[in-house]
CSV table of C-alpha atoms in Angstrom, one decimal:
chain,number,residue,atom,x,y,z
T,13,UNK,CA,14.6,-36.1,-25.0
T,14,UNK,CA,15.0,-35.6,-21.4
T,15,UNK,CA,13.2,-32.3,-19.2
T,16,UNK,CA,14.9,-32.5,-15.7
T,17,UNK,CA,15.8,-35.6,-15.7
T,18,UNK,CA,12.6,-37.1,-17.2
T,19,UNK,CA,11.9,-38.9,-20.2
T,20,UNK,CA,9.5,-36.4,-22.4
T,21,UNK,CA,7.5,-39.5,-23.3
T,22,UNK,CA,6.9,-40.5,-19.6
T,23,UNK,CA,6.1,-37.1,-18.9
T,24,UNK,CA,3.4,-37.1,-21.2
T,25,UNK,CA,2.1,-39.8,-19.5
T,26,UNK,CA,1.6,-38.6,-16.5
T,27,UNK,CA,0.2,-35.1,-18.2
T,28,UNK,CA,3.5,-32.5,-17.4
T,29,UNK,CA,5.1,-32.8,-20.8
T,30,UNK,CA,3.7,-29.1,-21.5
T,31,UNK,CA,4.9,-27.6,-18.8
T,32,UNK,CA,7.9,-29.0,-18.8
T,33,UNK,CA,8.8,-27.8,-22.6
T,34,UNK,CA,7.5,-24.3,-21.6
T,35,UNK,CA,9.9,-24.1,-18.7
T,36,UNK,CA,12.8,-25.7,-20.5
T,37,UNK,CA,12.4,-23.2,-23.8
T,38,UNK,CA,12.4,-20.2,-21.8
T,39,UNK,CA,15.6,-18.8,-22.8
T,40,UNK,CA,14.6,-19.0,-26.6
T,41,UNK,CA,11.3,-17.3,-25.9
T,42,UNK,CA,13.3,-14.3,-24.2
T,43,UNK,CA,15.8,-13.7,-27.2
T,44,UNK,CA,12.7,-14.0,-29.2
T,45,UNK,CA,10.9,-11.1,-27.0
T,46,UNK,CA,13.8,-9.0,-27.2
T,47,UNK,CA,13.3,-9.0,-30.7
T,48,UNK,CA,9.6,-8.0,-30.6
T,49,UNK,CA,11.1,-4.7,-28.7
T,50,UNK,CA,13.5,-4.0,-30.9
T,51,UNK,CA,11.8,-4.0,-33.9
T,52,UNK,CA,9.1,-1.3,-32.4
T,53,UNK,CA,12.1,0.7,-31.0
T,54,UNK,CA,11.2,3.9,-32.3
T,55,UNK,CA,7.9,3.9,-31.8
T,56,UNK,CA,8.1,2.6,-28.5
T,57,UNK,CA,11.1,4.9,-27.4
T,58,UNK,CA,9.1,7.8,-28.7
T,59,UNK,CA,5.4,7.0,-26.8
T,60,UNK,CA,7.5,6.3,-23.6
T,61,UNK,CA,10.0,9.5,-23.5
T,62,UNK,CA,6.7,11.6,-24.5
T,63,UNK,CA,4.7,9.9,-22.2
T,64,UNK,CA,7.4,10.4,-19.0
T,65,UNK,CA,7.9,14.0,-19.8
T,66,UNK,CA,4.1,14.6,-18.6
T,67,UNK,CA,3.8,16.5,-15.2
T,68,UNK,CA,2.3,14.7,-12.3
T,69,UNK,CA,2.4,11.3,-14.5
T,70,UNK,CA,0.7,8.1,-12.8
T,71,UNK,CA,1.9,4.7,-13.4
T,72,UNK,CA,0.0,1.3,-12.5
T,73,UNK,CA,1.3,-1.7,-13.2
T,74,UNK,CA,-1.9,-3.9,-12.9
T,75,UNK,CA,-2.9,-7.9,-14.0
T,76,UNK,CA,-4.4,-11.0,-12.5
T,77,UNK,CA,-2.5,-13.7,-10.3
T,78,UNK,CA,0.8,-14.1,-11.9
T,79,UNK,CA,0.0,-10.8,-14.5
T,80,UNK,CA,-0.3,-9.1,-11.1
T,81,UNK,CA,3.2,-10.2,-9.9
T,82,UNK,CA,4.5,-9.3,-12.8
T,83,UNK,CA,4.4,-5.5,-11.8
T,84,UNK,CA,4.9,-6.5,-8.1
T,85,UNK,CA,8.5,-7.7,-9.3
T,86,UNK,CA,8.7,-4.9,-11.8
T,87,UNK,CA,7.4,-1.6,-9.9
T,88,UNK,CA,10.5,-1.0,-7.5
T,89,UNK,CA,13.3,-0.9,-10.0
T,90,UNK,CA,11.3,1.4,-12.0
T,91,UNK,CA,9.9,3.7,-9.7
T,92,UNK,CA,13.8,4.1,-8.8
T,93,UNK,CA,15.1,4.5,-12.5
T,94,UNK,CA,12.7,6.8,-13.7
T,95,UNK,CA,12.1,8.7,-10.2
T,96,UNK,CA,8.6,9.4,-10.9
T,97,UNK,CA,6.3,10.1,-7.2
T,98,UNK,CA,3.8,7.7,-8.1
T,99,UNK,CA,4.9,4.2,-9.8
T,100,UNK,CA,2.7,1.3,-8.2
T,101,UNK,CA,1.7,-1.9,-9.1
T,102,UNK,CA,-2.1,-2.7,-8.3
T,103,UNK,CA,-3.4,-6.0,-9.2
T,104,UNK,CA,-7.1,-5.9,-11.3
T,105,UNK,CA,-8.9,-7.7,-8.5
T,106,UNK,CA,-8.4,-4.7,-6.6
T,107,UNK,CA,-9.0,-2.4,-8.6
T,108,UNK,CA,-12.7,-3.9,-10.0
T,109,UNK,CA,-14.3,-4.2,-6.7
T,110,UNK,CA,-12.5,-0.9,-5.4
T,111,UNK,CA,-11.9,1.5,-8.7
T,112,UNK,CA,-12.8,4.3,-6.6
T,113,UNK,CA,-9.9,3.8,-4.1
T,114,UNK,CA,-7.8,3.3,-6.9
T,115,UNK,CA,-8.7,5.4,-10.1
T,116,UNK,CA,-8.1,9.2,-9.8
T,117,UNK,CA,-10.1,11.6,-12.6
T,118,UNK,CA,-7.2,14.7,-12.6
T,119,UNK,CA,-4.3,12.4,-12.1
T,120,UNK,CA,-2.9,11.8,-15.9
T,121,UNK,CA,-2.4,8.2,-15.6
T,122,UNK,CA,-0.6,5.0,-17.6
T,123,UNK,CA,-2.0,1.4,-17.2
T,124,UNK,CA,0.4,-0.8,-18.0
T,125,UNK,CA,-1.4,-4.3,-18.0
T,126,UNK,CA,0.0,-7.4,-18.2
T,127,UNK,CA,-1.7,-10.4,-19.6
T,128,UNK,CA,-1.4,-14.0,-21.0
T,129,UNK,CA,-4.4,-14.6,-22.9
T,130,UNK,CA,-6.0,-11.3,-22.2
T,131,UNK,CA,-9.1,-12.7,-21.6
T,132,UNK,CA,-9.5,-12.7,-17.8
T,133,UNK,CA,-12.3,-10.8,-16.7
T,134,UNK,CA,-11.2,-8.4,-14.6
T,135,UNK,CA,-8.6,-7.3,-17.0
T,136,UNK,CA,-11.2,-6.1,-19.3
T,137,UNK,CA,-13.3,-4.7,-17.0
T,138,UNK,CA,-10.2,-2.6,-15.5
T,139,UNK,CA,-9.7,-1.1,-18.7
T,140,UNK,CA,-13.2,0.1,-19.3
T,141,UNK,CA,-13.1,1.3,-15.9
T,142,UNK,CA,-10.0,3.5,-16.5
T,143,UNK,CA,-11.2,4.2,-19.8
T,144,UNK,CA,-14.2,5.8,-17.8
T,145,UNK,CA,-12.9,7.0,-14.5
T,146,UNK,CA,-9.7,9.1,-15.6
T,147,UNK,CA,-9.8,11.4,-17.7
T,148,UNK,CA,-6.2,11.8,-19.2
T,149,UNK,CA,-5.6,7.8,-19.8
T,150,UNK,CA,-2.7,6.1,-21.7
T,151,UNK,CA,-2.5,2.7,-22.1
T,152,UNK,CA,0.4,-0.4,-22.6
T,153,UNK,CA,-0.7,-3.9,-23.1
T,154,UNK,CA,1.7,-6.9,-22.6
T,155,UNK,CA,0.2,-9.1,-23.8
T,156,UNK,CA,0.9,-13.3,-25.1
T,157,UNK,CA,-2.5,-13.3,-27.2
T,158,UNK,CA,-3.3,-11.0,-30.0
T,159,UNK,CA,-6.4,-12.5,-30.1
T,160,UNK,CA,-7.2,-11.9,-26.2
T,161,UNK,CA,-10.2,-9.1,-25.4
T,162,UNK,CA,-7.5,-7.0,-24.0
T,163,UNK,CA,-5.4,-6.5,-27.6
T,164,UNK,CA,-8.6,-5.8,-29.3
T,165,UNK,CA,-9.8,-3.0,-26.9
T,166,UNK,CA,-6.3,-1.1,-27.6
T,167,UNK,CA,-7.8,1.2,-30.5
T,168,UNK,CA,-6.7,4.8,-30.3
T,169,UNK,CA,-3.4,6.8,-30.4
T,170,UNK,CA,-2.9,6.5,-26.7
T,171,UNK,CA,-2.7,2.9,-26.6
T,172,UNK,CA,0.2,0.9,-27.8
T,173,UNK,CA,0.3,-3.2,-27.5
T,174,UNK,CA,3.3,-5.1,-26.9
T,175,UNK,CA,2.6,-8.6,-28.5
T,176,UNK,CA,5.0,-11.2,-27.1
T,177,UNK,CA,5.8,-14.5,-29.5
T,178,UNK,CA,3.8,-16.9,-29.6
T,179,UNK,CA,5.3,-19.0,-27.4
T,180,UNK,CA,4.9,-17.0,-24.4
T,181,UNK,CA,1.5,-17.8,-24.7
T,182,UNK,CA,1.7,-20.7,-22.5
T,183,UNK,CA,-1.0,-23.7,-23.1
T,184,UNK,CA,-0.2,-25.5,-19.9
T,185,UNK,CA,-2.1,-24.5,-16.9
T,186,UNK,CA,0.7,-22.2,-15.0
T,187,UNK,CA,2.1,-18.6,-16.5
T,188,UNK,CA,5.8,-19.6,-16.9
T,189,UNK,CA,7.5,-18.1,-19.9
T,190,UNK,CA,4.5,-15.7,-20.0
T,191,UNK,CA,5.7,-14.4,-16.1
T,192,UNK,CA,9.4,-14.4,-17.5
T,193,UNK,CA,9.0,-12.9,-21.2
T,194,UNK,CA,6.6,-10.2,-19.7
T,195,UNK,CA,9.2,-9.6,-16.8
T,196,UNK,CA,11.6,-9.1,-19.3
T,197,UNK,CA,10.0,-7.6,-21.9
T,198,UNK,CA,9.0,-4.8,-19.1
T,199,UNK,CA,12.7,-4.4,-17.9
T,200,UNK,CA,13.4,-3.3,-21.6
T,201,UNK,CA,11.0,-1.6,-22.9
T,202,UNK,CA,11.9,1.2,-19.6
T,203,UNK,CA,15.4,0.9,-20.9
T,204,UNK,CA,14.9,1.4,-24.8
T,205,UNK,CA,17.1,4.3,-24.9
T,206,UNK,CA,20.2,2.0,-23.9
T,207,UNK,CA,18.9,-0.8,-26.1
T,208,UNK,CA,21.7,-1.9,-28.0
T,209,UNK,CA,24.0,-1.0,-24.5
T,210,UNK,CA,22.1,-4.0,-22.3
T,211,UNK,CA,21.9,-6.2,-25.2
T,212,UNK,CA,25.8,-8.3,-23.9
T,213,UNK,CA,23.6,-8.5,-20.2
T,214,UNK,CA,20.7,-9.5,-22.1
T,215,UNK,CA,22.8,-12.2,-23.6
T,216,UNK,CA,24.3,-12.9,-20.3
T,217,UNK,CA,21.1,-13.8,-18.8
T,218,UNK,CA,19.6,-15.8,-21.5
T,219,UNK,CA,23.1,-18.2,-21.3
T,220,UNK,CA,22.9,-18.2,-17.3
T,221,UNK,CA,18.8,-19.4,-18.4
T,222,UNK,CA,20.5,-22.0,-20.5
T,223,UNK,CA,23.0,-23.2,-18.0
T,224,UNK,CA,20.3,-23.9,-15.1
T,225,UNK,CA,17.9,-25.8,-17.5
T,226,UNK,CA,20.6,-28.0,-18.8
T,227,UNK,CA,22.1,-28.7,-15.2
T,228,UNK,CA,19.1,-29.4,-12.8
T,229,UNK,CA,20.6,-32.6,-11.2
T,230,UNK,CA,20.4,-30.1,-7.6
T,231,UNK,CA,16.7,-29.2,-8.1
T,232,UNK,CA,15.5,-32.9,-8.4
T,233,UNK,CA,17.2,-34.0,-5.3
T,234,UNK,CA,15.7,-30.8,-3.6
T,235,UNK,CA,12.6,-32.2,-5.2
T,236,UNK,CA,12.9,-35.4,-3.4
T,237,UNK,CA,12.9,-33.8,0.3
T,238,UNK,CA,9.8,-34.4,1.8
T,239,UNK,CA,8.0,-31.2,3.2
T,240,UNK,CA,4.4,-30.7,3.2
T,241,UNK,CA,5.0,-26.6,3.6
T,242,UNK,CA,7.2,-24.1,1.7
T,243,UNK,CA,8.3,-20.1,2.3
T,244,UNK,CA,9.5,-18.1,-0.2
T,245,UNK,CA,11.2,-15.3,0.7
T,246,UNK,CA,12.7,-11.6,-0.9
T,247,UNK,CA,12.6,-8.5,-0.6
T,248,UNK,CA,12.2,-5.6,-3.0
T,249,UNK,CA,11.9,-6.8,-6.3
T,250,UNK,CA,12.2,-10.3,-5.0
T,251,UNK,CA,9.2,-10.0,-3.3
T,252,UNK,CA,6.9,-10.1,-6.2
T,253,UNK,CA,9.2,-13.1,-7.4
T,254,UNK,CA,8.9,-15.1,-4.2
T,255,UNK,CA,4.6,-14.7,-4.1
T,256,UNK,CA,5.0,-15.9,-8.0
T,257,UNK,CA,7.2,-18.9,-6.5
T,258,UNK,CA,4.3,-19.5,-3.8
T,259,UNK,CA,1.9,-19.6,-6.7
T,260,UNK,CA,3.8,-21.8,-8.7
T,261,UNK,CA,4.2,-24.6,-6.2
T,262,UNK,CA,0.3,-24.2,-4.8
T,263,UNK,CA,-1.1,-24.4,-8.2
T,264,UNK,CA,0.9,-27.4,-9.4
T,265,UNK,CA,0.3,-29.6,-6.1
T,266,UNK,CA,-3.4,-28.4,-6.3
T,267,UNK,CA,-2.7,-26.7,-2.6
T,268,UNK,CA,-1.0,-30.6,-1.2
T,269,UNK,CA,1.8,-28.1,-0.5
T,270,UNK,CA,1.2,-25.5,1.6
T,271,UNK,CA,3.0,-22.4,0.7
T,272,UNK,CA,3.6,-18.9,2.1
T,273,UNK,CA,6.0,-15.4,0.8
T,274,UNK,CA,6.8,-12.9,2.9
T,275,UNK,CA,10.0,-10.4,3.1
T,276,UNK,CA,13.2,-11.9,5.2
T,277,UNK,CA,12.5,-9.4,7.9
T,278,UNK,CA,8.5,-9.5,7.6
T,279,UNK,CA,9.1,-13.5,8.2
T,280,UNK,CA,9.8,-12.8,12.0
T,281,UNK,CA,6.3,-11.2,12.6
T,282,UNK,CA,4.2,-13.6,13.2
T,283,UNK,CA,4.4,-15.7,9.8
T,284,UNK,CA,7.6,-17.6,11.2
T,285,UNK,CA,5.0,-19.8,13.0
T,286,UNK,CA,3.7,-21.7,9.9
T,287,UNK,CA,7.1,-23.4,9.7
T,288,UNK,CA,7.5,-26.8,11.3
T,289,UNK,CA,10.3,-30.6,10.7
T,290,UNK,CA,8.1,-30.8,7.4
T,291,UNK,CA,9.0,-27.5,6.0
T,292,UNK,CA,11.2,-25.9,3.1
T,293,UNK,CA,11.9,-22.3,3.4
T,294,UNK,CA,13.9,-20.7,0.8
T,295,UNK,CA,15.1,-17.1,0.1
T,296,UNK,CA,16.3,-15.1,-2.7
T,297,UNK,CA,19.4,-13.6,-1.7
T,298,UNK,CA,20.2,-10.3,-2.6
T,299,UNK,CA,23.1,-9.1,-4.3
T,300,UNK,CA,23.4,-5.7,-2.7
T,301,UNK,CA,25.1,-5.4,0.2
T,302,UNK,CA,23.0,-3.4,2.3
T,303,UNK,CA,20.0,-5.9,2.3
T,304,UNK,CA,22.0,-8.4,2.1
T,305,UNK,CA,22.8,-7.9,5.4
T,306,UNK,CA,19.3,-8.2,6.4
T,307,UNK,CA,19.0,-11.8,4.5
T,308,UNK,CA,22.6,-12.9,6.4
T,309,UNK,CA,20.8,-12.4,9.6
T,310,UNK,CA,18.0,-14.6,8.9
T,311,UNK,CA,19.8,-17.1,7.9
T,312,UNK,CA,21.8,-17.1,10.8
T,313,UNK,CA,19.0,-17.1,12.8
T,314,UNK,CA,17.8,-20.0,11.2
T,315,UNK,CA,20.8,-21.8,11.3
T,316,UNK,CA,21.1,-21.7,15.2
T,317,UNK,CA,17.8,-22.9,15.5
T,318,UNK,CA,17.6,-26.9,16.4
T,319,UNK,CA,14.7,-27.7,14.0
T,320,UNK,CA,14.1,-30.2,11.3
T,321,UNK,CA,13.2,-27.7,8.2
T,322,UNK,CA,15.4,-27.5,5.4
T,323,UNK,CA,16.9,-23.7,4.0
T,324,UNK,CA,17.3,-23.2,0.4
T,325,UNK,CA,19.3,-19.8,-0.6
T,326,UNK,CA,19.0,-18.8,-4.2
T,327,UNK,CA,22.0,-16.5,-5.2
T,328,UNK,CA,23.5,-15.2,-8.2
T,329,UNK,CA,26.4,-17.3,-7.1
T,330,UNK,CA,28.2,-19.6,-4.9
T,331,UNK,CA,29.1,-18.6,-1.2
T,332,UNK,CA,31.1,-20.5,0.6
T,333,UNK,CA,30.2,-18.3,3.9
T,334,UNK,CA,26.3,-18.7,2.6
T,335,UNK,CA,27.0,-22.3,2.1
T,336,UNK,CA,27.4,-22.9,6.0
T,337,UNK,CA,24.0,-21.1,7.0
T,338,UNK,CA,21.5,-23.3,4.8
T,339,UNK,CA,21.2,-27.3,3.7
T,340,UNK,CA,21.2,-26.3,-0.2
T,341,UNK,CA,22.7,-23.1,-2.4
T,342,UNK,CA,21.9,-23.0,-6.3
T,343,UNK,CA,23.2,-20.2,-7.9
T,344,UNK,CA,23.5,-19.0,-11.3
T,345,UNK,CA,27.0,-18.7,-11.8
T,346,UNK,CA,27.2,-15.7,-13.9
T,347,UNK,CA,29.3,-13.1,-14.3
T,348,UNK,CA,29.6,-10.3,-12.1
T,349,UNK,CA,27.3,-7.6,-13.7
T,350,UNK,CA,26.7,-4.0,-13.5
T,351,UNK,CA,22.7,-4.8,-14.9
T,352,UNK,CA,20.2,-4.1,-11.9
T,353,UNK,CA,19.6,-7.2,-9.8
T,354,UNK,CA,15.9,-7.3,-10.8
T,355,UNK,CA,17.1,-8.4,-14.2
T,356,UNK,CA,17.9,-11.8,-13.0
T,357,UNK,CA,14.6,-12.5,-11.6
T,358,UNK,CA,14.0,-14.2,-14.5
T,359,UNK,CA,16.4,-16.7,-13.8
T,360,UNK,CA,16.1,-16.8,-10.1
T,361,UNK,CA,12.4,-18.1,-10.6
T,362,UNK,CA,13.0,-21.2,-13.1
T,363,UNK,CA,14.5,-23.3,-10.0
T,364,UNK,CA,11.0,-23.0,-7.9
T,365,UNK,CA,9.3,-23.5,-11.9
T,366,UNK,CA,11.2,-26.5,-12.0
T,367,UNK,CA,10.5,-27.6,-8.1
T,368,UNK,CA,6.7,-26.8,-8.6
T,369,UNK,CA,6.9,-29.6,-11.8
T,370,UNK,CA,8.6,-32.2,-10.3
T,371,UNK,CA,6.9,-32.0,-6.7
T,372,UNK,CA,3.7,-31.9,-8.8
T,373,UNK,CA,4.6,-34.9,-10.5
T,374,UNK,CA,5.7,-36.7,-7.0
T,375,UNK,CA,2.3,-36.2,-5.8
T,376,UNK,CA,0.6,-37.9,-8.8
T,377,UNK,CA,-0.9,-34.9,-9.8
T,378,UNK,CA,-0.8,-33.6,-13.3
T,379,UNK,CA,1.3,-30.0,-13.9
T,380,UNK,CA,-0.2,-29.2,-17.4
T,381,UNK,CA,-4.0,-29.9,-16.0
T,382,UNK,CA,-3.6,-29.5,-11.7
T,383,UNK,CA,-7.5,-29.0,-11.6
T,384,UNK,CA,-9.4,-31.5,-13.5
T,385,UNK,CA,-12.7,-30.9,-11.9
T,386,UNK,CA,-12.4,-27.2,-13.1
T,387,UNK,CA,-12.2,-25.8,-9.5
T,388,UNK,CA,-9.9,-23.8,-10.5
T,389,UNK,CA,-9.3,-23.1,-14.1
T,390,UNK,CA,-6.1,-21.8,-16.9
T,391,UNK,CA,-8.4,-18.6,-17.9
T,392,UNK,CA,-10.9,-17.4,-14.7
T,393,UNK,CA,-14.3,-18.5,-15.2
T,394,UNK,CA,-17.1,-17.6,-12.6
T,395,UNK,CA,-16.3,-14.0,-12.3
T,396,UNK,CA,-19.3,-11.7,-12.6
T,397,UNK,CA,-18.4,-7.8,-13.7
T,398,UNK,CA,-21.1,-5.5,-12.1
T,399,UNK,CA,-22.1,-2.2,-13.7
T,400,UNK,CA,-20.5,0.6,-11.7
T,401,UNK,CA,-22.0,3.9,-12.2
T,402,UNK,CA,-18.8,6.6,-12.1
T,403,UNK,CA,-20.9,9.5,-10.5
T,404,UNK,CA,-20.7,7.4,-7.0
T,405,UNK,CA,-16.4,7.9,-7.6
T,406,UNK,CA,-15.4,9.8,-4.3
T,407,UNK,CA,-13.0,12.6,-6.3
C-alpha cells in the first residue's frame, strides 16, 4: 500500500509509516467518533441543555499545544451559536502559571478540556486548580485515553467524559486524528439537538476527507518546492487551524522549517517581514463573503508584489478568479453546504498534515519520532506543578 505516494514499506524505513496511517485513516476515525456521540445522546443532550440554561454561565475551552488549538478553532463558532457573554478558549499553560487571572470563584463555570493521552501535566494540574478556585465547576473531558490522569479525575455528577476511539489516540509523535476527531467531536456534541439533521453534512465531510487522501498528487509536488519558511494564515476559526498547521510543519522538520500564523490582515503588521524568495505562505480562504473580501485583498497584494515566495490558497473549492492571485489552489471540491464553515476545518488541515510528512521526510528527519534526543517529547516531560495556595487568588 501506498500513503501519498509512498510505499508503506519505505516509509517505515525511514520511521513515518505511523504517521502516515494516522493521517490517511482519518475519515474512518471521524465516522467512528460520531458514533461515540450518538450513543451518549441523551445523556449528553440533557447535561448540555441543563448546563446552558445556567445564568451568567462561563465556558473555557482549555488543552496543551494542539489540545489548546483545538478550542482556538472551536470557540468562535460556538460563542456565536449558543450567544453566551463569555465563551473563550484558554490554553493550560496559561492558566497554571496565571490561575488567578484566569479562574473566577462566583462565575459558574464549564471546563471543557481537550486531550490526547490526558496525561500532560498541566492538564491535570488545571483541573485541580478549577476544582479549587471556582466554586460552581462543571467539567467535559475529550479525551483519546481512558486510561490518561485526566479520565480518571472525572468522578462526580458534574463531570462527564467524552472518550474518543481508540484510534484517535495517535502513537506517532504529532496530534493528527486526535486534533480532527476532537474538532469534530466538539462541533457535535454543541449541535446534539440537530443530531440526526447534520448527519448528510457529517457524511459530506468525511467523503470530501476521503477524496483529498486518495488524490494527493498536488500536495507532493507542493512538497517538492523548496522554502526554508512557511505562513499560515485564517481568520476566525481558521485561526486556530492555521497555528495547528504551523505546529504541524515545526514539529515534523524538528524547526528546519521556520514557520509563523497570523490573521490575513494581522500579516501586514509587522509579521509580513519574515517572508523572503525561500518562503511558502498559504491562507485558508474563507467562504463567507464578507471576510473573504479581506483574504482577496491580500492576495492581491501579494500577487503585485515582484518577489520569489510561492502562495498557496486553501478553499472549499476551485476559483478560477483565486487561481490567478496565487502559484497553487487545493480545494475540497464539495458540495455547496449550508453547515458552518468551521465544520470543514477538519478537512482544510489534512493538506498541511500531509505537507508537514512529506517535507519531514525530505529533510531526512523521521515524522513518527522528530526528536530522538528527547528535546522535545510526544507526552511533556520536565514540567514541574508548584503548590498554589488559593487564599493569594485576587477575587
Amino acid at each position: 500500500m501506498n500513503f501519498f505516494g509512498i510505499n508503506k514499506e519505505e516509509l517505515k524505513k525511514e520511521g513515518g509509516d505511523i504517521t502516515a496511517e494516522e493521517i490517511y485513516r482519518q475519515p474512518k476515525v471521524w465516522e467512528k467518533s460520531y458514533e461515540v456521540i450518538c450513543k451518549e445522546k441523551e445523556e449528553l443532550e440533557n447535561y448540555v441543555k441543563n448546563i446552558l440554561n445556567i445564568d451568567n454561565l462561563r465556558i473555557i475551552f482549555t488543552g496543551a499545544g494542539t489540545s489548546g488549538f483545538i478550542g482556538d478553532t472551536v470557540a468562535p463558532y460556538i460563542k456565536n451559536k449558543i450567544d453566551k457573554n463569555s465563551v473563550e478558549s484558554i490554553h493550560t499553560t496559561d492558566i497554571v502559571s496565571h490561575p488567578e487571572s484566569y479562574f473566577k470563584k462566583d462565575i459558574p463555570t464549564l471546563l471543557i478540556s481537550f486531550a490526547r493521552s490526558g496525561n500532560s501535566p498541566e492538564s491535570v494540574a488545571t483541573v485541580e486548580l478549577a476544582e479549587n478556585l471556582v466554586d460552581e465547576l462543571y467539567q467535559i473531558v475529550v479525551t483519546c485515553n481512558a486510561e490518561g490522569k485526566l479520565a480518571k479525575k472525572m468522578k462526580t455528577d458534574k463531570d462527564r467524559m467524552i472518550l474518543l476511539p481508540e484510534e484517535s489516540n495517535d502513537k506517532g509523535f504529532a496530534m493528527t486524528s486526535s486534533y480532527t476527531s476532537m474538532v469534530l467531536s466538539t462541533l457535535i456534541l454543541f449541535n446534539i439537538e440537530t443530531l440526526d439533521d447534520i448527519k448528510e453534512e457529517i457524511d459530506n465531510l468525511i467523503r470530501s476527507g476521503e477524496k483529498i487522501l486518495d488524490d494527493t498528487n498536488k500536495i507532493e509536488d507542493i512538497a517538492d518546492v523548496e522554502f526554508d519558511k512557511i505562513i499560515y494564515l485564517g481568520a476566525n476559526c481558521f485561526y486556530g487551524l492555521a497555528k495547528e498547521a504551523s505546529l504541524k510543519l515545526l514539529e515534523l522538520t524538528q524547526g528546519k522549517v521556520v514557520t509563523r500564523y497570523d490573521t490575513p490582515l494581522g500579516f501586514r503588521h509587522g509579521p509580513k517581514s519574515i517572508v523572503d524568495d525561500n518562503s511558502l505562505i498559504v491562507l485558508f480562504l474563507s467562504r463567507e463573503d464578507y471576510p473573504r473580501q479581506y483574504d482577496i485583498d491580500l492576495l492581491k497584494e501579494l500577487a503585485s508584489e515582484d518577489r520569489g515566495y510561492k502562495v498557496l490558497v486553501i478553499s472549499e473549492n476551485k476559483d478560477k478568479a483565486i487561481e490567478k492571485l496565487c502559484d497553487y489552489q487545493l480545494s475540497m471540491g464539495i458540495e455547496q453546504s449550508d453547515i458552518d464553515q468551521v465544520f470543514t476545518a477538519i478537512n482544510y488541515i489534512i493538506y498541511p498534515q500531509i505537507l508537514a510528512l512529506l517535507k519531514s521526510l525530505k529533510l531526512g528527519i523521521s515524522p513518527d519520532n522528530p526528536s530522538p534526543d528527547g528535546s522535545v517529547n510526544r507526552v511533556v516531560k520536565g514540567v514541574t506543578i508548584y503548590p498554589y495556595n488559593k487564599l493569594s487568588l485576587q477575587i
